[in-house]
PDB file of C-alpha atoms in Angstrom:
ATOM      1  CA  MET G 180      95.402  86.564 115.689  1.00  0.00           C
ATOM      2  CA  SER G 181      99.205  86.677 115.949  1.00  0.00           C
ATOM      3  CA  TRP G 182      99.232  89.076 112.973  1.00  0.00           C
ATOM      4  CA  LEU G 183      97.213  91.551 115.055  1.00  0.00           C
ATOM      5  CA  ILE G 184      99.734  91.427 117.915  1.00  0.00           C
ATOM      6  CA  LEU G 185     102.537  91.958 115.406  1.00  0.00           C
ATOM      7  CA  ALA G 186     100.686  94.958 113.945  1.00  0.00           C
ATOM      8  CA  LEU G 187     100.362  96.517 117.419  1.00  0.00           C
ATOM      9  CA  ALA G 188     104.057  95.848 118.153  1.00  0.00           C
ATOM     10  CA  SER G 189     104.901  97.542 114.856  1.00  0.00           C
ATOM     11  CA  ALA G 190     102.806 100.536 115.941  1.00  0.00           C
ATOM     12  CA  PHE G 191     104.745 100.917 119.205  1.00  0.00           C
ATOM     13  CA  PHE G 192     108.155 100.868 117.524  1.00  0.00           C
ATOM     14  CA  LEU G 193     106.859 103.095 114.717  1.00  0.00           C
ATOM     15  CA  GLY G 194     105.800 105.715 117.272  1.00  0.00           C
ATOM     16  CA  CYS G 195     109.285 105.670 118.825  1.00  0.00           C
ATOM     17  CA  TYR G 196     110.754 105.821 115.309  1.00  0.00           C
ATOM     18  CA  ASP G 197     108.789 109.020 114.606  1.00  0.00           C
ATOM     19  CA  LEU G 198     110.398 110.661 117.653  1.00  0.00           C
ATOM     20  CA  ALA G 199     113.912 109.666 116.597  1.00  0.00           C
ATOM     21  CA  LYS G 200     113.139 110.798 113.056  1.00  0.00           C
ATOM     22  CA  LYS G 201     111.965 114.228 114.231  1.00  0.00           C
ATOM     23  CA  LYS G 202     115.139 114.633 116.307  1.00  0.00           C
ATOM     24  CA  SER G 203     117.262 113.651 113.290  1.00  0.00           C
ATOM     25  CA  VAL G 204     115.759 116.080 110.759  1.00  0.00           C
ATOM     26  CA  GLN G 205     115.056 119.050 113.019  1.00  0.00           C
ATOM     27  CA  GLY G 206     117.311 121.894 111.815  1.00  0.00           C
ATOM     28  CA  ASN G 207     119.231 119.472 109.609  1.00  0.00           C
ATOM     29  CA  ALA G 208     119.708 118.742 105.885  1.00  0.00           C
ATOM     30  CA  VAL G 209     117.018 116.144 105.153  1.00  0.00           C
ATOM     31  CA  ARG G 210     118.407 114.257 102.146  1.00  0.00           C
ATOM     32  CA  PRO G 211     121.748 113.179 103.680  1.00  0.00           C
ATOM     33  CA  VAL G 212     119.846 112.242 106.845  1.00  0.00           C
ATOM     34  CA  LEU G 213     117.615 109.993 104.743  1.00  0.00           C
ATOM     35  CA  PHE G 214     120.620 108.402 103.058  1.00  0.00           C
ATOM     36  CA  LEU G 215     122.490 107.703 106.306  1.00  0.00           C
ATOM     37  CA  CYS G 216     119.398 106.329 108.070  1.00  0.00           C
ATOM     38  CA  SER G 217     118.829 104.028 105.080  1.00  0.00           C
ATOM     39  CA  ALA G 218     122.515 103.033 105.048  1.00  0.00           C
ATOM     40  CA  PHE G 219     122.487 102.107 108.747  1.00  0.00           C
ATOM     41  CA  TYR G 220     119.296 100.106 108.145  1.00  0.00           C
ATOM     42  CA  ALA G 221     121.002  98.218 105.282  1.00  0.00           C
ATOM     43  CA  LEU G 222     124.122  97.583 107.396  1.00  0.00           C
ATOM     44  CA  LEU G 223     121.990  96.036 110.127  1.00  0.00           C
ATOM     45  CA  MET G 224     120.338  93.758 107.556  1.00  0.00           C
ATOM     46  CA  LEU G 225     123.577  92.858 105.734  1.00  0.00           C
ATOM     47  CA  PRO G 226     124.535  89.912 108.032  1.00  0.00           C
ATOM     48  CA  VAL G 227     121.233  88.236 107.115  1.00  0.00           C
ATOM     49  CA  LEU G 228     122.195  88.397 103.442  1.00  0.00           C
ATOM     50  CA  LEU G 229     125.818  87.328 103.967  1.00  0.00           C
ATOM     51  CA  THR G 230     124.875  84.325 106.128  1.00  0.00           C
ATOM     52  CA  GLY G 231     122.555  82.983 103.446  1.00  0.00           C
ATOM     53  CA  HIS G 232     119.283  83.428 105.356  1.00  0.00           C
ATOM     54  CA  CYS G 233     117.647  85.074 102.313  1.00  0.00           C
ATOM     55  CA  GLU G 234     116.097  83.052  99.537  1.00  0.00           C
ATOM     56  CA  SER G 235     117.540  83.575  96.058  1.00  0.00           C
ATOM     57  CA  LEU G 236     115.344  85.626  93.745  1.00  0.00           C
ATOM     58  CA  PRO G 237     115.048  85.818  89.952  1.00  0.00           C
ATOM     59  CA  LEU G 238     115.539  89.148  88.177  1.00  0.00           C
ATOM     60  CA  GLN G 239     111.782  89.758  87.884  1.00  0.00           C
ATOM     61  CA  SER G 240     111.392  89.514  91.662  1.00  0.00           C
ATOM     62  CA  HIS G 241     114.149  92.082  92.171  1.00  0.00           C
ATOM     63  CA  ILE G 242     112.265  94.449  89.862  1.00  0.00           C
ATOM     64  CA  TYR G 243     109.232  94.182  92.159  1.00  0.00           C
ATOM     65  CA  LEU G 244     111.415  95.058  95.166  1.00  0.00           C
ATOM     66  CA  ILE G 245     113.049  97.966  93.331  1.00  0.00           C
ATOM     67  CA  GLY G 246     109.502  99.205  92.682  1.00  0.00           C
ATOM     68  CA  LYS G 247     108.718  99.007  96.394  1.00  0.00           C
ATOM     69  CA  ALA G 248     111.885 100.957  97.225  1.00  0.00           C
ATOM     70  CA  ALA G 249     110.901 103.640  94.694  1.00  0.00           C
ATOM     71  CA  ILE G 250     107.400 104.030  96.176  1.00  0.00           C
ATOM     72  CA  VAL G 251     108.607 104.165  99.789  1.00  0.00           C
ATOM     73  CA  GLY G 252     111.583 106.336  98.838  1.00  0.00           C
ATOM     74  CA  GLY G 253     109.275 108.929  97.321  1.00  0.00           C
ATOM     75  CA  SER G 254     107.089 108.801 100.412  1.00  0.00           C
ATOM     76  CA  TRP G 255     110.084 109.257 102.722  1.00  0.00           C
ATOM     77  CA  ILE G 256     111.442 112.261 100.833  1.00  0.00           C
ATOM     78  CA  LEU G 257     108.080 114.007 101.106  1.00  0.00           C
ATOM     79  CA  THR G 258     107.324 113.079 104.734  1.00  0.00           C
ATOM     80  CA  TYR G 259     110.855 113.626 106.110  1.00  0.00           C
ATOM     81  CA  ASN G 260     110.962 117.114 104.572  1.00  0.00           C
ATOM     82  CA  ALA G 261     107.496 117.878 105.920  1.00  0.00           C
ATOM     83  CA  LEU G 262     108.412 116.561 109.373  1.00  0.00           C
ATOM     84  CA  ALA G 263     111.430 118.869 109.480  1.00  0.00           C
ATOM     85  CA  HIS G 264     109.128 121.889 109.129  1.00  0.00           C
ATOM     86  CA  LEU G 265     105.845 120.844 110.775  1.00  0.00           C
ATOM     87  CA  PRO G 266     105.006 120.278 114.448  1.00  0.00           C
ATOM     88  CA  LEU G 267     105.237 116.548 115.235  1.00  0.00           C
ATOM     89  CA  SER G 268     101.722 116.488 116.697  1.00  0.00           C
ATOM     90  CA  ILE G 269     100.283 117.784 113.401  1.00  0.00           C
ATOM     91  CA  ALA G 270     102.534 115.841 111.011  1.00  0.00           C
ATOM     92  CA  THR G 271     101.882 112.439 112.585  1.00  0.00           C
ATOM     93  CA  THR G 272      98.140 113.091 112.874  1.00  0.00           C
ATOM     94  CA  ILE G 273      98.041 113.709 109.103  1.00  0.00           C
ATOM     95  CA  ARG G 274     100.102 110.521 108.638  1.00  0.00           C
ATOM     96  CA  ALA G 275      97.477 108.586 110.591  1.00  0.00           C
ATOM     97  CA  LEU G 276      95.033 109.204 107.723  1.00  0.00           C
ATOM     98  CA  ALA G 277      96.834 106.531 105.652  1.00  0.00           C
ATOM     99  CA  PRO G 278      94.048 103.917 106.112  1.00  0.00           C
ATOM    100  CA  VAL G 279      91.542 106.363 104.590  1.00  0.00           C
ATOM    101  CA  PHE G 280      93.651 106.635 101.442  1.00  0.00           C
ATOM    102  CA  THR G 281      94.135 102.845 101.468  1.00  0.00           C
ATOM    103  CA  ILE G 282      90.364 102.373 101.289  1.00  0.00           C
ATOM    104  CA  PHE G 283      90.070 104.763  98.339  1.00  0.00           C
ATOM    105  CA  ILE G 284      92.899 102.926  96.546  1.00  0.00           C
ATOM    106  CA  ALA G 285      91.314  99.544  97.269  1.00  0.00           C
ATOM    107  CA  VAL G 286      87.930 100.740  95.957  1.00  0.00           C
ATOM    108  CA  THR G 287      89.399 102.353  92.833  1.00  0.00           C
ATOM    109  CA  PHE G 288      91.932  99.748  91.768  1.00  0.00           C
ATOM    110  CA  MET G 289      91.140  96.497  93.590  1.00  0.00           C
ATOM    111  CA  GLY G 290      87.356  96.420  93.331  1.00  0.00           C
ATOM    112  CA  GLU G 291      86.781  96.315  97.090  1.00  0.00           C
ATOM    113  CA  ARG G 292      83.445  97.519  98.448  1.00  0.00           C
ATOM    114  CA  PRO G 293      83.668  98.898 102.007  1.00  0.00           C
ATOM    115  CA  PHE G 294      80.733  98.485 104.379  1.00  0.00           C
ATOM    116  CA  ALA G 295      78.549 101.397 105.494  1.00  0.00           C
ATOM    117  CA  LEU G 296      80.343 101.638 108.864  1.00  0.00           C
ATOM    118  CA  GLN G 297      83.677 101.954 107.056  1.00  0.00           C
ATOM    119  CA  TRP G 298      82.387 104.798 104.896  1.00  0.00           C
ATOM    120  CA  ALA G 299      81.113 106.468 108.071  1.00  0.00           C
ATOM    121  CA  GLY G 300      84.606 106.063 109.545  1.00  0.00           C
ATOM    122  CA  VAL G 301      86.094 107.743 106.473  1.00  0.00           C
ATOM    123  CA  ALA G 302      83.650 110.648 106.910  1.00  0.00           C
ATOM    124  CA  VAL G 303      84.644 111.014 110.591  1.00  0.00           C
ATOM    125  CA  CYS G 304      88.335 111.056 109.614  1.00  0.00           C
ATOM    126  CA  ILE G 305      87.724 113.749 106.986  1.00  0.00           C
ATOM    127  CA  CYS G 306      85.837 115.904 109.513  1.00  0.00           C
ATOM    128  CA  SER G 307      88.698 115.394 111.987  1.00  0.00           C
ATOM    129  CA  TYR G 308      91.194 116.451 109.313  1.00  0.00           C
ATOM    130  CA  ILE G 309      89.239 119.700 108.884  1.00  0.00           C
ATOM    131  CA  CYS G 310      89.356 120.154 112.667  1.00  0.00           C
ATOM    132  CA  LEU G 311      93.122 119.576 112.566  1.00  0.00           C
ATOM    133  CA  SER G 312      93.400 122.254 109.871  1.00  0.00           C
ATOM    134  CA  MET G 313      91.732 124.715 112.227  1.00  0.00           C
ATOM    135  CA  ALA G 314      94.273 123.865 114.947  1.00  0.00           C
ATOM    136  CA  GLY G 315      97.117 124.092 112.443  1.00  0.00           C
ATOM    137  CA  ARG G 316      95.962 127.504 111.236  1.00  0.00           C
ATOM    138  CA  LYS G 317      96.506 128.908 114.713  1.00  0.00           C
ATOM    139  CA  GLU G 318     100.005 127.429 114.863  1.00  0.00           C
ATOM    140  CA  MET G 319     101.242 127.810 111.267  1.00  0.00           C
ATOM    141  CA  GLY G 320      98.917 130.261 109.517  1.00  0.00           C
ATOM    142  CA  HIS G 321      97.329 128.834 106.375  1.00  0.00           C
ATOM    143  CA  PHE G 322      96.938 125.040 106.580  1.00  0.00           C
ATOM    144  CA  PHE G 323      95.628 123.641 103.273  1.00  0.00           C
ATOM    145  CA  SER G 324      97.896 125.959 101.253  1.00  0.00           C
ATOM    146  CA  ASN G 325     100.959 125.119 103.372  1.00  0.00           C
ATOM    147  CA  GLY G 326     103.481 123.362 101.122  1.00  0.00           C
ATOM    148  CA  TRP G 327     104.741 121.095 103.908  1.00  0.00           C
ATOM    149  CA  VAL G 328     101.201 119.960 104.754  1.00  0.00           C
ATOM    150  CA  ILE G 329     100.713 119.094 101.072  1.00  0.00           C
ATOM    151  CA  CYS G 330     104.030 117.170 101.129  1.00  0.00           C
ATOM    152  CA  MET G 331     102.881 115.183 104.161  1.00  0.00           C
ATOM    153  CA  VAL G 332      99.540 114.364 102.511  1.00  0.00           C
ATOM    154  CA  LEU G 333     101.218 113.262  99.261  1.00  0.00           C
ATOM    155  CA  GLY G 334     103.753 111.204 101.202  1.00  0.00           C
ATOM    156  CA  THR G 335     100.918 109.555 103.123  1.00  0.00           C
ATOM    157  CA  ILE G 336      99.126 108.677  99.880  1.00  0.00           C
ATOM    158  CA  LEU G 337     102.329 107.044  98.593  1.00  0.00           C
ATOM    159  CA  ALA G 338     102.630 105.136 101.881  1.00  0.00           C
ATOM    160  CA  SER G 339      99.071 103.857 101.362  1.00  0.00           C
ATOM    161  CA  CYS G 340     100.049 102.681  97.880  1.00  0.00           C
ATOM    162  CA  SER G 341     103.000 100.893  99.449  1.00  0.00           C
ATOM    163  CA  GLY G 342     100.685  99.096 101.885  1.00  0.00           C
ATOM    164  CA  VAL G 343      98.549  97.741  99.048  1.00  0.00           C
ATOM    165  CA  TYR G 344     101.723  96.820  97.137  1.00  0.00           C
ATOM    166  CA  ASP G 345     103.046  94.945 100.191  1.00  0.00           C
ATOM    167  CA  LYS G 346      99.909  92.828 100.302  1.00  0.00           C
ATOM    168  CA  PHE G 347     100.410  91.985  96.624  1.00  0.00           C
ATOM    169  CA  ILE G 348     104.047  90.874  96.882  1.00  0.00           C
ATOM    170  CA  LEU G 349     103.721  89.100 100.246  1.00  0.00           C
ATOM    171  CA  GLN G 350     100.367  87.346  99.844  1.00  0.00           C
ATOM    172  CA  ARG G 351      99.910  86.924  96.098  1.00  0.00           C
ATOM    173  CA  MET G 352     103.531  86.686  94.966  1.00  0.00           C
ATOM    174  CA  ASN G 353     104.478  84.718  98.123  1.00  0.00           C
ATOM    175  CA  PHE G 354     107.682  86.644  98.835  1.00  0.00           C
ATOM    176  CA  GLU G 355     109.410  85.669 102.091  1.00  0.00           C
ATOM    177  CA  PRO G 356     109.144  88.635 104.552  1.00  0.00           C
ATOM    178  CA  LEU G 357     112.799  88.641 105.616  1.00  0.00           C
ATOM    179  CA  THR G 358     113.956  88.566 101.990  1.00  0.00           C
ATOM    180  CA  VAL G 359     111.725  91.538 101.184  1.00  0.00           C
ATOM    181  CA  GLN G 360     113.094  93.475 104.148  1.00  0.00           C
ATOM    182  CA  VAL G 361     116.749  92.802 103.301  1.00  0.00           C
ATOM    183  CA  TRP G 362     116.577  93.721  99.613  1.00  0.00           C
ATOM    184  CA  PHE G 363     114.279  96.653 100.315  1.00  0.00           C
ATOM    185  CA  ALA G 364     116.933  98.045 102.683  1.00  0.00           C
ATOM    186  CA  ILE G 365     119.656  97.654 100.049  1.00  0.00           C
ATOM    187  CA  TYR G 366     117.667  99.187  97.187  1.00  0.00           C
ATOM    188  CA  MET G 367     116.423 102.001  99.415  1.00  0.00           C
ATOM    189  CA  THR G 368     120.013 102.900 100.336  1.00  0.00           C
ATOM    190  CA  LEU G 369     121.041 102.988  96.666  1.00  0.00           C
ATOM    191  CA  TRP G 370     117.968 105.064  95.809  1.00  0.00           C
ATOM    192  CA  GLN G 371     118.623 107.603  98.573  1.00  0.00           C
ATOM    193  CA  PHE G 372     122.323 107.783  97.670  1.00  0.00           C
ATOM    194  CA  ALA G 373     121.413 108.689  94.089  1.00  0.00           C
ATOM    195  CA  VAL G 374     118.943 111.358  95.230  1.00  0.00           C
ATOM    196  CA  CYS G 375     121.460 112.794  97.689  1.00  0.00           C
ATOM    197  CA  ALA G 376     124.329 112.808  95.167  1.00  0.00           C
ATOM    198  CA  ILE G 377     122.292 114.432  92.405  1.00  0.00           C
ATOM    199  CA  THR G 378     120.091 116.922  94.245  1.00  0.00           C
ATOM    200  CA  TRP G 379     121.894 117.783  97.518  1.00  0.00           C
ATOM    201  CA  PHE G 380     125.674 117.356  97.222  1.00  0.00           C
ATOM    202  CA  PRO G 381     126.249 119.933  94.433  1.00  0.00           C
ATOM    203  CA  LYS G 382     124.239 122.562  96.357  1.00  0.00           C
ATOM    204  CA  ARG G 383     125.202 121.555  99.916  1.00  0.00           C
ATOM    205  CA  LYS G 384     126.942 124.876 100.675  1.00  0.00           C
ATOM    206  CA  THR G 385     123.838 126.935  99.912  1.00  0.00           C
ATOM    207  CA  THR G 386     121.266 124.817 101.788  1.00  0.00           C
ATOM    208  CA  THR G 387     120.650 123.830 105.405  1.00  0.00           C
ATOM    209  CA  PRO G 388     123.945 122.580 106.899  1.00  0.00           C
ATOM    210  CA  PHE G 389     124.241 118.854 107.582  1.00  0.00           C
ATOM    211  CA  GLN G 390     124.981 117.605 111.111  1.00  0.00           C
ATOM    212  CA  PHE G 391     125.666 113.981 111.958  1.00  0.00           C
ATOM    213  CA  ARG G 392     123.616 112.759 114.917  1.00  0.00           C
ATOM    214  CA  TRP G 393     123.635 109.375 116.629  1.00  0.00           C
ATOM    215  CA  SER G 394     119.850 109.427 116.457  1.00  0.00           C
ATOM    216  CA  PHE G 395     120.328 108.248 112.829  1.00  0.00           C
ATOM    217  CA  VAL G 396     121.344 104.823 114.165  1.00  0.00           C
ATOM    218  CA  LEU G 397     118.326 104.777 116.480  1.00  0.00           C
ATOM    219  CA  VAL G 398     116.055 105.583 113.523  1.00  0.00           C
ATOM    220  CA  ALA G 399     117.448 102.569 111.652  1.00  0.00           C
ATOM    221  CA  VAL G 400     117.100 100.180 114.618  1.00  0.00           C
ATOM    222  CA  LEU G 401     113.537 101.210 115.446  1.00  0.00           C
ATOM    223  CA  LEU G 402     112.449 101.078 111.799  1.00  0.00           C
ATOM    224  CA  LEU G 403     114.053  97.654 111.369  1.00  0.00           C
ATOM    225  CA  VAL G 404     112.088  96.215 114.299  1.00  0.00           C
ATOM    226  CA  ALA G 405     108.853  97.966 113.252  1.00  0.00           C
ATOM    227  CA  ASP G 406     109.208  96.722 109.670  1.00  0.00           C
ATOM    228  CA  ARG G 407     109.999  93.165 110.776  1.00  0.00           C
ATOM    229  CA  CYS G 408     106.794  93.049 112.823  1.00  0.00           C
ATOM    230  CA  TYR G 409     104.859  94.641 109.951  1.00  0.00           C
ATOM    231  CA  PHE G 410     106.132  92.295 107.211  1.00  0.00           C
ATOM    232  CA  LEU G 411     105.418  89.226 109.354  1.00  0.00           C
ATOM    233  CA  SER G 412     101.924  90.552 110.048  1.00  0.00           C
ATOM    234  CA  VAL G 413     101.073  91.292 106.400  1.00  0.00           C
ATOM    235  CA  SER G 414     102.501  87.947 105.196  1.00  0.00           C
ATOM    236  CA  ASP G 415      99.960  86.056 107.332  1.00  0.00           C
ATOM    237  CA  LYS G 416      97.270  84.675 105.028  1.00  0.00           C
ATOM    238  CA  ASP G 417      94.570  85.676 107.517  1.00  0.00           C
ATOM    239  CA  ALA G 418      95.803  89.268 107.817  1.00  0.00           C
ATOM    240  CA  LEU G 419      93.559  92.050 106.544  1.00  0.00           C
ATOM    241  CA  ILE G 420      95.627  94.920 105.150  1.00  0.00           C
ATOM    242  CA  SER G 421      92.958  97.448 106.151  1.00  0.00           C
ATOM    243  CA  LEU G 422      93.159  96.305 109.790  1.00  0.00           C
ATOM    244  CA  VAL G 423      96.954  96.067 109.805  1.00  0.00           C
ATOM    245  CA  THR G 424      97.195  99.618 108.434  1.00  0.00           C
ATOM    246  CA  VAL G 425      94.716 100.925 111.010  1.00  0.00           C
ATOM    247  CA  PHE G 426      96.458  99.347 113.996  1.00  0.00           C
ATOM    248  CA  ARG G 427      99.901 100.303 112.728  1.00  0.00           C
ATOM    249  CA  ARG G 428      98.821 103.934 112.524  1.00  0.00           C
ATOM    250  CA  SER G 429      97.855 103.886 116.212  1.00  0.00           C
ATOM    251  CA  SER G 430     101.521 104.895 116.595  1.00  0.00           C
ATOM    252  CA  VAL G 431     100.161 108.441 116.298  1.00  0.00           C
ATOM    253  CA  LEU G 432      99.292 108.293 120.026  1.00  0.00           C
ATOM    254  CA  ILE G 433     102.968 108.048 120.982  1.00  0.00           C
ATOM    255  CA  SER G 434     104.086 110.690 118.491  1.00  0.00           C
ATOM    256  CA  PHE G 435     101.268 113.099 119.355  1.00  0.00           C
ATOM    257  CA  VAL G 436     101.830 113.059 123.115  1.00  0.00           C
ATOM    258  CA  ALA G 437     105.621 113.199 122.732  1.00  0.00           C
ATOM    259  CA  GLY G 438     105.320 116.205 120.401  1.00  0.00           C
ATOM    260  CA  LEU G 439     103.442 118.108 123.098  1.00  0.00           C
ATOM    261  CA  LEU G 440     105.643 116.990 126.005  1.00  0.00           C
ATOM    262  CA  PHE G 441     109.180 116.770 124.586  1.00  0.00           C
ATOM    263  CA  PHE G 442     109.124 119.195 121.659  1.00  0.00           C
ATOM    264  CA  LYS G 443     107.043 121.804 123.546  1.00  0.00           C
ATOM    265  CA  GLU G 444     104.483 122.181 120.763  1.00  0.00           C
ATOM    266  CA  ARG G 445     101.295 124.207 121.096  1.00  0.00           C
ATOM    267  CA  LYS G 446      98.716 122.468 123.308  1.00  0.00           C
ATOM    268  CA  SER G 447      95.463 123.075 121.440  1.00  0.00           C
ATOM    269  CA  PRO G 448      92.121 121.464 122.394  1.00  0.00           C
ATOM    270  CA  LEU G 449      91.367 121.211 118.658  1.00  0.00           C
ATOM    271  CA  LYS G 450      94.377 118.910 118.240  1.00  0.00           C
ATOM    272  CA  TRP G 451      92.967 116.525 120.834  1.00  0.00           C
ATOM    273  CA  VAL G 452      89.543 116.646 119.187  1.00  0.00           C
ATOM    274  CA  ALA G 453      91.117 115.891 115.801  1.00  0.00           C
ATOM    275  CA  LEU G 454      93.200 113.036 117.248  1.00  0.00           C
ATOM    276  CA  PHE G 455      90.187 111.517 119.014  1.00  0.00           C
ATOM    277  CA  GLY G 456      88.112 111.847 115.838  1.00  0.00           C
ATOM    278  CA  ILE G 457      90.731 110.160 113.663  1.00  0.00           C
ATOM    279  CA  ILE G 458      91.170 107.283 116.141  1.00  0.00           C
ATOM    280  CA  THR G 459      87.383 106.889 116.295  1.00  0.00           C
ATOM    281  CA  GLY G 460      87.171 106.894 112.500  1.00  0.00           C
ATOM    282  CA  LEU G 461      89.955 104.305 112.222  1.00  0.00           C
ATOM    283  CA  CYS G 462      88.180 102.069 114.755  1.00  0.00           C
ATOM    284  CA  MET G 463      84.975 102.336 112.707  1.00  0.00           C
ATOM    285  CA  ILE G 464      86.924 101.356 109.588  1.00  0.00           C
ATOM    286  CA  ALA G 465      88.401  98.357 111.420  1.00  0.00           C
ATOM    287  CA  LEU G 466      85.075  97.254 112.952  1.00  0.00           C
ATOM    288  CA  GLY G 467      83.402  97.586 109.571  1.00  0.00           C
ATOM    289  CA  LYS G 468      85.154  94.397 108.458  1.00  0.00           C
TER     290      LYS G 468
END
């Protein structure tokens, strides 16, 4: 069960990453933040490439990795922008719904048939999401019609697609995890540079001002460690992507509590009910296997 331990380690570092990410984007221009965080990530991975620790890949394999960077890049743009405008305790709780979307994707496109307990877990998560919307309405006004909530949901759906895609390239295509991580970092940096150059740089004087913060480096370091644990976990032949996704999303505990304590967000009993319900639903999904 080493893959399970790796998934839990990934969750811990992912929770810390969410805190650093919130600090980086709060009151800041999001797109250059994304580019610099990606660039620092790539710089940290560059020695692995230069020292020859990556396996050589044919052109077709690079296309698969460019596809992964495109999926995750789209998810990051949506979730980073949402995180800049939403309370951390609400944003990360929505993000924790990723396993629910993963199940729907697996049923629709991969022919998987979840057990009754898993469907019950999905129902609990949906009810908890409605409870979260009630808490969010008190803090932000309208919840379901809030554009940043919609961005976070769409970004979470893309992240779920990425999880299924990871299983495909790591288990079926037999990609080496470190190679995936290195080239993903490089292609993600190029992708974010293009987005930043085209959509932000020409209009930079009329949008939110950009401020460099050293938390960008911390974001890259924490994500690197979280991703390394995650890729090693998913590459294990015995790993179940539904379980890995569930345990990885337990990072919401760190983010949720930190949002209340460090970012002084509204302490609502409904938030705790929603969090408890989502964790319960995720456990039911995991136990259903």
